[in-house]
């Protein structure tokens, strides 16, 4: 172990959540409905007309009322950073208003103050799968160019308001997930089955322009802001050494890599131009778009849960389960209870890939294991969860982060996903738990909402206290 470099001195250890998956209070203090309020089944099932009682997100884990208690627990673990998102519809309830909702702004003032009280840096996702529903229903989300203007007004408002409280910003959560989940990721109301590829890439273009514009505006408002893109990373390995499989895997990776390329290099890459050309897709560029795209990010952030394979052989091309994307299962890997293939080495691989290509600082802003937990009594009779499986998952991944650091990769920090149990994005369940802190709430709506420290809580506290030496 001695030969492995230590984590950098100012490494940002912490945890991550998203407003819509934990806050609840879906109608409080003037909040408007978001797309999540009509998605009781996650990305799997159909949306509903109106919020329905079986939608776990309406109450979430009641973070809106309990955030002080929760942040205190994060502080006890020693978090240096806490990643959350701002619920856009708390600030602009419909999305198209001229003036923001003061009560919504005040909530995040209080939340960020609470983090700062413990010396915890907030890391804020501006848009995390929770676009105001009105914008989806009225403008068909990011398909419409007007979204850039609504988003611009929103980012100006929050950048100015939290200028002194927030330094780290992410423009869109897993921006590339729109390829798979146009409604959740892009607020596009047109059903996926009828959405054309041209429409999809037009929406992507609007988001990319909006993201670059946010970076520009942010740097004007506060030159110290650190603004990053946020990419769903999932390496695609060739299923076999057949060169056909290698090229298939490369093409699959390109579909996602283009999002990072545009954010970091400020223009569409050649392979993407070719793809668009060959698929008869013409993106409408406004005058000035090319110039706006040149506002590139300060760092690259990404989520990492799993890897997948690709093959050119149609007979073997069965789609497995992997995060929000499919992919061919890797015969060498085991999967989580939800079918996500566990691949710690893949994290070192993506870190090196990003670094080799871009030489931009990297921030791992999501990683973790969704699992079924059992609340049990410990020796003293306190309720806890013996989540050794979660500890093993996180340790294995962090050891690979260490390896990447030794490879010379610049890593800013690591925030585990769902540092406190919350509602899943893809399946909208609470039983898929990620936290160091157990929340007593079940998918049938029962539970006291009490918080309990799991075994991993103490483990992560020691990892942070020793800056990774205890791994
Ligand atoms: C990422 C999202 O895709 O993965 C999160 O950014 C999400 O919002 C996380 O919760 C884990 O996915 P899931 O479906 O297990 O909640």
Short mmCIF file of C-alpha atoms and ligand atoms in Angstrom, two decimals:
data_model
loop_
_atom_site.label_atom_id
_atom_site.label_comp_id
_atom_site.label_asym_id
_atom_site.label_seq_id
_atom_site.Cartn_x
_atom_site.Cartn_y
_atom_site.Cartn_z
CA UNK A 1 0.00 0.00 0.00
CA UNK A 2 2.84 2.41 0.81
CA UNK A 3 3.63 3.05 -2.82
CA UNK A 4 0.15 4.41 -3.46
CA UNK A 5 0.10 8.19 -3.41
CA UNK A 6 -2.05 9.92 -0.83
CA UNK A 7 -5.11 11.83 -1.90
CA UNK A 8 -4.29 15.51 -2.46
CA UNK A 9 -4.37 17.69 0.64
CA UNK A 10 -7.46 19.66 -0.30
CA UNK A 11 -9.35 16.70 -1.71
CA UNK A 12 -13.08 17.41 -1.57
CA UNK A 13 -14.65 14.42 0.21
CA UNK A 14 -18.39 14.40 0.50
CA UNK A 15 -21.76 13.17 -0.66
CA UNK A 16 -24.40 14.02 -3.25
CA UNK A 17 -28.17 14.26 -3.55
CA UNK A 18 -30.65 16.00 -5.84
CA UNK A 19 -33.52 18.23 -4.71
CA UNK A 20 -36.30 16.19 -6.33
CA UNK A 21 -35.10 12.93 -4.80
CA UNK A 22 -34.95 14.11 -1.20
CA UNK A 23 -36.67 17.42 -0.49
CA UNK A 24 -40.34 16.47 -0.77
CA UNK A 25 -42.50 19.52 0.13
CA UNK A 26 -43.52 19.52 -3.50
CA UNK A 27 -46.02 22.34 -3.13
CA UNK A 28 -44.56 24.32 -0.29
CA UNK A 29 -43.58 27.98 -0.23
CA UNK A 30 -44.74 28.61 -3.76
CA UNK A 31 -42.95 25.75 -5.49
CA UNK A 32 -44.38 24.90 -8.91
CA UNK A 33 -44.71 21.36 -10.20
CA UNK A 34 -41.65 19.78 -11.76
CA UNK A 35 -41.59 16.91 -14.24
CA UNK A 36 -40.72 14.59 -11.34
CA UNK A 37 -44.05 15.32 -9.68
CA UNK A 38 -45.74 13.38 -12.49
CA UNK A 39 -43.19 10.54 -12.71
CA UNK A 40 -44.23 8.04 -10.02
CA UNK A 41 -42.53 5.18 -11.88
CA UNK A 42 -39.21 6.81 -12.72
CA UNK A 43 -38.11 6.35 -16.31
CA UNK A 44 -39.73 2.92 -16.55
CA UNK A 45 -43.39 3.78 -16.40
CA UNK A 46 -45.65 6.34 -18.04
CA UNK A 47 -45.99 9.84 -16.60
CA UNK A 48 -49.25 10.78 -14.95
CA UNK A 49 -51.51 13.74 -15.68
CA UNK A 50 -51.26 15.08 -12.14
CA UNK A 51 -49.18 14.28 -9.05
CA UNK A 52 -50.41 10.96 -7.68
CA UNK A 53 -50.22 9.62 -4.14
CA UNK A 54 -47.94 6.72 -5.07
CA UNK A 55 -45.24 9.19 -6.16
CA UNK A 56 -42.51 8.81 -3.52
CA UNK A 57 -40.89 12.09 -4.49
CA UNK A 58 -43.76 14.24 -3.28
CA UNK A 59 -42.56 13.61 0.28
CA UNK A 60 -39.08 12.31 -0.54
CA UNK A 61 -37.20 11.97 2.72
CA UNK A 62 -38.59 15.32 3.87
CA UNK A 63 -35.17 16.93 3.53
CA UNK A 64 -36.91 20.28 3.05
CA UNK A 65 -37.84 20.26 6.74
CA UNK A 66 -35.05 18.11 8.11
CA UNK A 67 -31.99 19.45 6.30
CA UNK A 68 -30.42 20.85 9.48
CA UNK A 69 -30.40 17.46 11.13
CA UNK A 70 -29.05 15.84 7.95
CA UNK A 71 -26.28 18.37 7.35
CA UNK A 72 -25.21 17.92 10.94
CA UNK A 73 -24.83 14.20 10.28
CA UNK A 74 -22.82 14.91 7.12
CA UNK A 75 -20.60 17.21 9.17
CA UNK A 76 -20.12 14.42 11.68
CA UNK A 77 -18.73 12.29 8.84
CA UNK A 78 -16.39 15.16 8.04
CA UNK A 79 -17.81 16.16 4.63
CA UNK A 80 -15.80 18.91 2.95
CA UNK A 81 -18.38 19.27 0.20
CA UNK A 82 -22.08 18.60 -0.19
CA UNK A 83 -23.58 18.27 -3.63
CA UNK A 84 -27.24 19.09 -4.08
CA UNK A 85 -29.36 20.70 -6.77
CA UNK A 86 -31.63 23.70 -6.77
CA UNK A 87 -35.20 22.78 -7.65
CA UNK A 88 -35.78 25.13 -10.58
CA UNK A 89 -39.54 25.25 -9.90
CA UNK A 90 -38.96 26.60 -6.37
CA UNK A 91 -37.26 29.62 -7.95
CA UNK A 92 -39.42 29.98 -11.07
CA UNK A 93 -42.56 27.93 -10.39
CA UNK A 94 -43.66 27.79 -14.03
CA UNK A 95 -40.29 28.60 -15.49
CA UNK A 96 -41.30 31.59 -17.59
CA UNK A 97 -41.91 34.24 -14.90
CA UNK A 98 -40.13 37.58 -14.94
CA UNK A 99 -39.44 37.56 -11.21
CA UNK A 100 -38.32 34.73 -8.96
CA UNK A 101 -40.11 33.28 -5.95
CA UNK A 102 -38.43 34.78 -2.89
CA UNK A 103 -39.40 31.94 -0.54
CA UNK A 104 -37.64 29.45 -2.80
CA UNK A 105 -34.51 31.57 -2.93
CA UNK A 106 -34.56 31.93 0.85
CA UNK A 107 -34.69 28.17 1.36
CA UNK A 108 -31.41 27.70 -0.49
CA UNK A 109 -29.85 30.67 1.30
CA UNK A 110 -30.57 28.89 4.56
CA UNK A 111 -29.39 25.54 3.23
CA UNK A 112 -26.07 26.91 1.97
CA UNK A 113 -25.56 28.84 5.23
CA UNK A 114 -26.07 25.63 7.10
CA UNK A 115 -23.37 23.91 5.00
CA UNK A 116 -20.97 26.82 5.46
CA UNK A 117 -21.53 26.73 9.21
CA UNK A 118 -19.68 23.40 9.18
CA UNK A 119 -17.08 24.48 6.65
CA UNK A 120 -18.76 22.41 3.92
CA UNK A 121 -18.58 23.72 0.34
CA UNK A 122 -21.88 23.45 -1.50
CA UNK A 123 -21.56 21.93 -4.99
CA UNK A 124 -24.71 22.88 -6.84
CA UNK A 125 -26.34 21.23 -9.83
CA UNK A 126 -28.40 23.85 -11.62
CA UNK A 127 -30.69 21.40 -13.41
CA UNK A 128 -31.03 17.84 -12.12
CA UNK A 129 -33.95 16.09 -13.85
CA UNK A 130 -36.48 18.54 -12.35
CA UNK A 131 -37.43 21.08 -15.02
CA UNK A 132 -40.66 22.97 -14.27
CA UNK A 133 -43.51 20.87 -15.66
CA UNK A 134 -45.06 23.90 -17.32
CA UNK A 135 -42.03 24.25 -19.59
CA UNK A 136 -42.33 20.61 -20.62
CA UNK A 137 -46.03 20.91 -21.37
CA UNK A 138 -45.99 24.34 -22.98
CA UNK A 139 -42.75 24.33 -24.94
CA UNK A 140 -41.89 20.64 -25.13
CA UNK A 141 -38.81 21.28 -23.01
CA UNK A 142 -35.41 21.61 -24.65
CA UNK A 143 -36.81 21.01 -28.10
CA UNK A 144 -37.75 24.67 -28.06
CA UNK A 145 -35.06 27.30 -28.32
CA UNK A 146 -36.93 29.53 -25.85
CA UNK A 147 -35.68 27.22 -23.10
CA UNK A 148 -32.27 28.87 -23.39
CA UNK A 149 -33.82 32.18 -22.33
CA UNK A 150 -35.74 30.67 -19.38
CA UNK A 151 -32.64 28.84 -18.22
CA UNK A 152 -30.55 31.99 -18.61
CA UNK A 153 -32.91 33.97 -16.38
CA UNK A 154 -32.81 31.20 -13.80
CA UNK A 155 -29.01 30.93 -13.75
CA UNK A 156 -28.51 34.71 -13.59
CA UNK A 157 -30.84 34.79 -10.59
CA UNK A 158 -29.11 32.05 -8.64
CA UNK A 159 -25.57 33.08 -9.62
CA UNK A 160 -26.21 36.59 -8.31
CA UNK A 161 -28.05 35.48 -5.22
CA UNK A 162 -25.50 32.87 -4.11
CA UNK A 163 -22.42 34.66 -5.42
CA UNK A 164 -20.74 34.59 -2.03
CA UNK A 165 -22.08 31.23 -0.86
CA UNK A 166 -21.52 28.83 -3.73
CA UNK A 167 -18.31 28.45 -5.70
CA UNK A 168 -18.79 25.09 -7.48
CA UNK A 169 -21.56 24.76 -10.07
CA UNK A 170 -22.68 22.04 -12.50
CA UNK A 171 -24.84 23.14 -15.42
CA UNK A 172 -26.88 19.99 -16.24
CA UNK A 173 -26.91 16.66 -14.45
CA UNK A 174 -25.77 13.82 -16.73
CA UNK A 175 -26.42 15.94 -19.80
CA UNK A 176 -25.87 12.96 -22.10
CA UNK A 177 -28.70 10.99 -20.46
CA UNK A 178 -31.10 12.85 -22.76
CA UNK A 179 -30.15 10.22 -25.37
CA UNK A 180 -31.99 7.67 -23.32
CA UNK A 181 -34.47 9.66 -21.23
CA UNK A 182 -35.73 12.66 -23.23
CA UNK A 183 -38.52 13.47 -20.75
CA UNK A 184 -36.61 13.19 -17.48
CA UNK A 185 -33.41 14.67 -18.81
CA UNK A 186 -34.67 17.09 -21.44
CA UNK A 187 -38.27 17.79 -20.32
CA UNK A 188 -39.35 16.69 -23.81
CA UNK A 189 -43.02 15.77 -23.66
CA UNK A 190 -43.10 14.05 -27.04
CA UNK A 191 -42.99 10.30 -26.34
CA UNK A 192 -39.56 8.78 -26.95
CA UNK A 193 -40.94 6.39 -29.56
CA UNK A 194 -42.04 9.19 -31.85
CA UNK A 195 -39.24 11.66 -31.17
CA UNK A 196 -37.03 11.89 -34.24
CA UNK A 197 -33.25 11.91 -34.04
CA UNK A 198 -33.22 15.37 -35.61
CA UNK A 199 -35.44 16.66 -32.81
CA UNK A 200 -33.30 14.96 -30.21
CA UNK A 201 -30.07 16.54 -31.51
CA UNK A 202 -31.74 19.92 -31.80
CA UNK A 203 -32.69 19.69 -28.12
CA UNK A 204 -29.14 18.62 -27.28
CA UNK A 205 -27.79 21.62 -29.15
CA UNK A 206 -30.03 23.95 -27.14
CA UNK A 207 -28.78 22.44 -23.89
CA UNK A 208 -25.16 22.68 -24.97
CA UNK A 209 -25.60 26.35 -25.87
CA UNK A 210 -27.41 27.01 -22.57
CA UNK A 211 -24.64 25.27 -20.66
CA UNK A 212 -21.90 27.34 -22.32
CA UNK A 213 -23.94 30.48 -21.77
CA UNK A 214 -24.24 29.67 -18.08
CA UNK A 215 -20.46 29.27 -17.89
CA UNK A 216 -20.00 32.65 -19.55
CA UNK A 217 -22.50 34.40 -17.28
CA UNK A 218 -21.13 32.72 -14.18
CA UNK A 219 -17.60 33.86 -14.87
CA UNK A 220 -18.85 37.41 -15.43
CA UNK A 221 -20.77 37.44 -12.16
CA UNK A 222 -17.94 35.93 -10.16
CA UNK A 223 -14.58 35.12 -11.78
CA UNK A 224 -13.86 32.74 -8.90
CA UNK A 225 -16.75 30.47 -9.80
CA UNK A 226 -15.69 26.98 -10.83
CA UNK A 227 -18.20 25.75 -13.39
CA UNK A 228 -18.26 22.20 -14.66
CA UNK A 229 -20.19 19.97 -17.00
CA UNK A 230 -21.68 16.77 -15.59
CA UNK A 231 -21.48 13.63 -17.68
CA UNK A 232 -22.89 10.16 -17.14
CA UNK A 233 -19.74 8.10 -17.65
CA UNK A 234 -20.01 4.46 -18.55
CA UNK A 235 -17.07 2.94 -20.40
CA UNK A 236 -18.02 0.77 -23.35
CA UNK A 237 -15.67 -2.18 -23.79
CA UNK A 238 -15.52 -4.33 -26.91
CA UNK A 239 -17.21 -7.64 -26.06
CA UNK A 240 -14.41 -9.56 -27.83
CA UNK A 241 -11.04 -8.64 -29.42
CA UNK A 242 -12.73 -8.73 -32.83
CA UNK A 243 -11.82 -5.37 -34.44
CA UNK A 244 -15.47 -5.01 -35.43
CA UNK A 245 -16.38 -5.01 -31.73
CA UNK A 246 -13.66 -2.46 -30.98
CA UNK A 247 -15.04 -0.06 -33.57
CA UNK A 248 -18.62 -0.62 -32.32
CA UNK A 249 -17.48 0.20 -28.79
CA UNK A 250 -15.73 3.35 -30.03
CA UNK A 251 -18.82 4.50 -31.87
CA UNK A 252 -20.97 3.92 -28.80
CA UNK A 253 -18.52 5.92 -26.69
CA UNK A 254 -18.50 8.73 -29.24
CA UNK A 255 -22.24 9.25 -28.76
CA UNK A 256 -21.48 10.28 -25.18
CA UNK A 257 -17.99 11.70 -25.60
CA UNK A 258 -19.35 14.43 -27.87
CA UNK A 259 -20.98 16.10 -24.85
CA UNK A 260 -17.64 16.39 -23.06
CA UNK A 261 -15.87 17.41 -26.27
CA UNK A 262 -18.21 20.35 -26.82
CA UNK A 263 -17.97 21.44 -23.16
CA UNK A 264 -14.20 21.24 -23.06
CA UNK A 265 -13.15 22.17 -26.61
CA UNK A 266 -15.99 24.52 -27.46
CA UNK A 267 -17.02 22.94 -30.76
CA UNK A 268 -18.59 19.83 -32.24
CA UNK A 269 -16.04 17.08 -32.93
CA UNK A 270 -15.49 15.70 -36.44
CA UNK A 271 -16.95 12.26 -35.73
CA UNK A 272 -20.18 13.95 -34.61
CA UNK A 273 -20.41 16.11 -37.70
CA UNK A 274 -20.02 12.94 -39.73
CA UNK A 275 -22.73 11.17 -37.71
CA UNK A 276 -25.17 14.02 -38.21
CA UNK A 277 -24.36 14.25 -41.91
CA UNK A 278 -24.77 10.53 -42.51
CA UNK A 279 -28.04 10.38 -40.58
CA UNK A 280 -29.52 13.33 -42.43
CA UNK A 281 -29.67 15.42 -39.26
CA UNK A 282 -29.40 19.17 -39.61
CA UNK A 283 -29.08 21.17 -36.46
CA UNK A 284 -30.37 24.72 -36.61
CA UNK A 285 -27.57 26.93 -35.32
CA UNK A 286 -28.43 30.51 -34.43
CA UNK A 287 -25.97 33.22 -35.31
CA UNK A 288 -23.73 33.48 -32.28
CA UNK A 289 -24.09 29.87 -31.10
CA UNK A 290 -20.60 28.89 -32.27
CA UNK A 291 -19.21 31.86 -30.32
CA UNK A 292 -21.16 30.98 -27.15
CA UNK A 293 -19.94 27.37 -27.26
CA UNK A 294 -16.39 28.66 -26.86
CA UNK A 295 -17.11 29.34 -23.19
CA UNK A 296 -15.61 26.11 -21.99
CA UNK A 297 -15.82 24.55 -18.54
CA UNK A 298 -13.34 24.82 -15.65
CA UNK A 299 -13.58 21.16 -14.77
CA UNK A 300 -15.29 17.93 -15.80
CA UNK A 301 -17.56 16.19 -13.35
CA UNK A 302 -19.14 12.82 -13.87
CA UNK A 303 -21.10 9.98 -12.35
CA UNK A 304 -19.73 6.48 -12.44
CA UNK A 305 -21.60 3.29 -11.55
CA UNK A 306 -20.99 0.67 -14.18
CA UNK A 307 -19.44 -0.30 -17.49
CA UNK A 308 -20.99 -2.12 -20.43
CA UNK A 309 -19.87 -3.90 -23.60
CA UNK A 310 -20.65 -3.47 -27.28
CA UNK A 311 -20.49 -5.90 -30.15
CA UNK A 312 -20.83 -5.80 -33.90
CA UNK A 313 -22.37 -9.26 -33.82
CA UNK A 314 -26.14 -8.85 -33.96
CA UNK A 315 -26.74 -12.27 -32.41
CA UNK A 316 -24.85 -11.32 -29.24
CA UNK A 317 -26.23 -7.81 -29.02
CA UNK A 318 -28.63 -8.25 -26.11
CA UNK A 319 -29.19 -5.14 -24.12
CA UNK A 320 -28.46 -5.46 -20.41
CA UNK A 321 -29.32 -3.13 -17.57
CA UNK A 322 -26.83 -0.40 -16.80
CA UNK A 323 -27.62 2.89 -15.15
CA UNK A 324 -29.94 4.80 -17.44
CA UNK A 325 -28.47 3.11 -20.48
CA UNK A 326 -28.58 -0.40 -21.83
CA UNK A 327 -25.53 -2.19 -23.19
CA UNK A 328 -24.29 -5.74 -23.59
CA UNK A 329 -23.43 -7.36 -20.23
CA UNK A 330 -19.78 -8.09 -19.55
CA UNK A 331 -19.28 -11.82 -18.87
CA UNK A 332 -16.35 -11.01 -16.54
CA UNK A 333 -18.37 -8.88 -14.13
CA UNK A 334 -21.00 -9.36 -11.44
CA UNK A 335 -23.99 -7.06 -11.15
CA UNK A 336 -25.83 -5.28 -8.34
CA UNK A 337 -29.34 -6.33 -7.31
CA UNK A 338 -30.59 -3.89 -9.95
CA UNK A 339 -28.43 -5.38 -12.69
CA UNK A 340 -25.78 -2.67 -12.82
CA UNK A 341 -22.43 -4.31 -13.47
CA UNK A 342 -19.86 -3.58 -10.81
CA UNK A 343 -16.47 -2.58 -12.22
CA UNK A 344 -14.13 -0.63 -9.90
CA UNK A 345 -11.29 -0.74 -12.43
CA UNK A 346 -13.57 1.04 -14.88
CA UNK A 347 -13.38 4.11 -12.64
CA UNK A 348 -9.60 4.27 -12.98
CA UNK A 349 -10.08 3.75 -16.70
CA UNK A 350 -12.52 6.64 -17.18
CA UNK A 351 -10.41 8.94 -15.00
CA UNK A 352 -7.39 8.23 -17.18
CA UNK A 353 -9.40 8.57 -20.38
CA UNK A 354 -10.78 11.97 -19.42
CA UNK A 355 -7.38 13.15 -18.26
CA UNK A 356 -5.48 11.90 -21.30
CA UNK A 357 -7.91 13.63 -23.62
CA UNK A 358 -8.54 16.92 -21.90
CA UNK A 359 -6.09 17.60 -19.03
CA UNK A 360 -8.90 19.26 -17.09
CA UNK A 361 -9.44 18.71 -13.36
CA UNK A 362 -11.91 15.90 -12.72
CA UNK A 363 -14.58 15.62 -10.06
CA UNK A 364 -16.32 12.30 -9.34
CA UNK A 365 -19.70 13.60 -8.23
CA UNK A 366 -21.61 10.30 -8.11
CA UNK A 367 -20.63 6.75 -7.29
CA UNK A 368 -22.28 4.22 -5.05
CA UNK A 369 -24.22 1.02 -4.60
CA UNK A 370 -28.00 0.87 -4.65
CA UNK A 371 -29.00 -2.06 -2.43
CA UNK A 372 -31.74 -3.41 -0.19
CA UNK A 373 -30.80 -2.68 3.44
CA UNK A 374 -32.05 -4.34 6.64
CA UNK A 375 -32.45 -2.30 9.81
CA UNK A 376 -31.13 -4.34 12.75
CA UNK A 377 -30.08 -3.88 16.35
CA UNK A 378 -26.39 -3.57 17.17
CA UNK A 379 -24.85 -4.89 20.42
CA UNK A 380 -26.07 -1.86 22.36
CA UNK A 381 -29.57 -2.21 21.03
CA UNK A 382 -29.32 0.74 18.62
CA UNK A 383 -30.88 0.36 15.18
CA UNK A 384 -28.38 0.26 12.34
CA UNK A 385 -27.59 -1.44 9.01
CA UNK A 386 -24.60 -3.74 8.65
CA UNK A 387 -23.84 -2.70 5.09
CA UNK A 388 -20.49 -4.37 4.51
CA UNK A 389 -21.44 -4.79 0.82
CA UNK A 390 -21.63 -1.00 0.45
CA UNK A 391 -18.33 -0.49 2.25
CA UNK A 392 -16.69 -3.05 -0.06
CA UNK A 393 -18.09 -1.35 -3.17
CA UNK A 394 -16.95 2.11 -2.12
CA UNK A 395 -13.56 0.94 -0.91
CA UNK A 396 -12.86 -0.92 -4.16
CA UNK A 397 -13.75 2.17 -6.18
CA UNK A 398 -11.77 4.57 -4.01
CA UNK A 399 -8.68 2.38 -4.30
CA UNK A 400 -8.99 2.79 -8.06
CA UNK A 401 -9.25 6.56 -7.65
CA UNK A 402 -5.97 6.35 -5.76
CA UNK A 403 -4.46 4.40 -8.65
CA UNK A 404 -5.57 7.08 -11.09
CA UNK A 405 -4.05 9.76 -8.87
CA UNK A 406 -0.83 7.79 -9.02
CA UNK A 407 -1.19 7.74 -12.82
CA UNK A 408 -0.98 11.54 -12.58
CA UNK A 409 -4.67 12.29 -12.99
CA UNK A 410 -5.86 15.48 -11.30
CA UNK A 411 -8.89 14.59 -9.19
CA UNK A 412 -10.61 17.41 -7.26
CA UNK A 413 -12.94 15.36 -5.15
CA UNK A 414 -15.37 12.51 -4.66
CA UNK A 415 -19.00 12.69 -3.60
CA UNK A 416 -20.84 9.41 -3.09
CA UNK A 417 -24.33 9.25 -4.54
CA UNK A 418 -27.23 9.35 -2.12
CA UNK A 419 -25.14 9.93 1.01
CA UNK A 420 -28.48 9.68 2.79
CA UNK A 421 -31.15 7.27 1.49
CA UNK A 422 -33.40 8.91 -1.08
CA UNK A 423 -35.84 8.10 -3.87
CA UNK A 424 -34.25 6.44 -6.91
CA UNK A 425 -34.23 8.32 -10.21
CA UNK A 426 -34.68 5.40 -12.60
CA UNK A 427 -37.20 3.35 -10.64
CA UNK A 428 -38.62 5.92 -8.16
CA UNK A 429 -38.24 3.47 -5.27
CA UNK A 430 -36.94 4.03 -1.77
CA UNK A 431 -35.95 0.44 -1.30
CA UNK A 432 -32.96 1.03 -3.59
CA UNK A 433 -30.77 2.62 -0.93
CA UNK A 434 -27.39 4.27 -1.32
CA UNK A 435 -26.92 6.11 1.97
CA UNK A 436 -24.60 6.13 4.94
CA UNK A 437 -27.75 7.16 6.77
CA UNK A 438 -30.86 4.99 6.74
CA UNK A 439 -34.19 6.76 6.42
CA UNK A 440 -37.22 4.98 7.80
CA UNK A 441 -39.56 5.32 4.86
CA UNK A 442 -40.92 2.57 2.65
CA UNK A 443 -42.40 2.39 -0.81
CA UNK A 444 -45.89 1.89 0.58
CA UNK A 445 -45.56 5.29 2.25
CA UNK A 446 -45.10 3.88 5.76
CA UNK A 447 -42.26 4.84 8.10
CA UNK A 448 -41.35 7.45 10.69
CA UNK A 449 -38.75 9.30 8.56
CA UNK A 450 -36.30 8.79 11.44
CA UNK A 451 -32.60 8.70 10.49
CA UNK A 452 -30.20 5.91 11.55
CA UNK A 453 -26.43 5.70 11.04
CA UNK A 454 -25.33 2.63 9.08
CA UNK A 455 -22.02 0.84 9.59
CA UNK A 456 -20.72 2.63 6.47
CA UNK A 457 -21.28 5.97 8.22
CA UNK A 458 -18.39 5.27 10.59
CA UNK A 459 -16.29 3.74 7.85
CA UNK A 460 -16.59 6.83 5.62
CA UNK A 461 -15.92 9.12 8.60
CA UNK A 462 -12.58 7.31 9.09
CA UNK A 463 -11.74 7.46 5.39
CA UNK A 464 -12.23 11.23 5.38
CA UNK A 465 -10.44 11.79 8.68
CA UNK A 466 -7.40 9.91 7.38
CA UNK A 467 -7.66 11.50 3.89
CA UNK A 468 -7.97 8.04 2.40
CA UNK A 469 -5.13 6.39 4.30
CA UNK A 470 -7.54 4.06 6.14
CA UNK A 471 -8.82 2.48 2.92
C1 LIG B 1 -27.70 9.09 -11.73
C2 LIG B 1 -28.51 10.30 -11.39
O1 LIG B 1 -28.14 8.62 -12.95
O2 LIG B 1 -27.76 7.97 -10.96
C3 LIG B 1 -29.15 10.28 -10.02
O3 LIG B 1 -27.80 11.49 -11.56
C4 LIG B 1 -29.58 8.87 -9.70
O4 LIG B 1 -30.19 11.20 -9.99
C5 LIG B 1 -28.35 7.98 -9.67
O5 LIG B 1 -30.30 8.75 -8.52
C6 LIG B 1 -28.64 6.57 -9.28
O6 LIG B 1 -29.67 6.06 -10.06
P1 LIG B 1 -30.93 5.37 -9.42
O7 LIG B 1 -31.84 5.10 -10.53
O8 LIG B 1 -30.45 4.16 -8.73
O9 LIG B 1 -31.49 6.36 -8.46
#
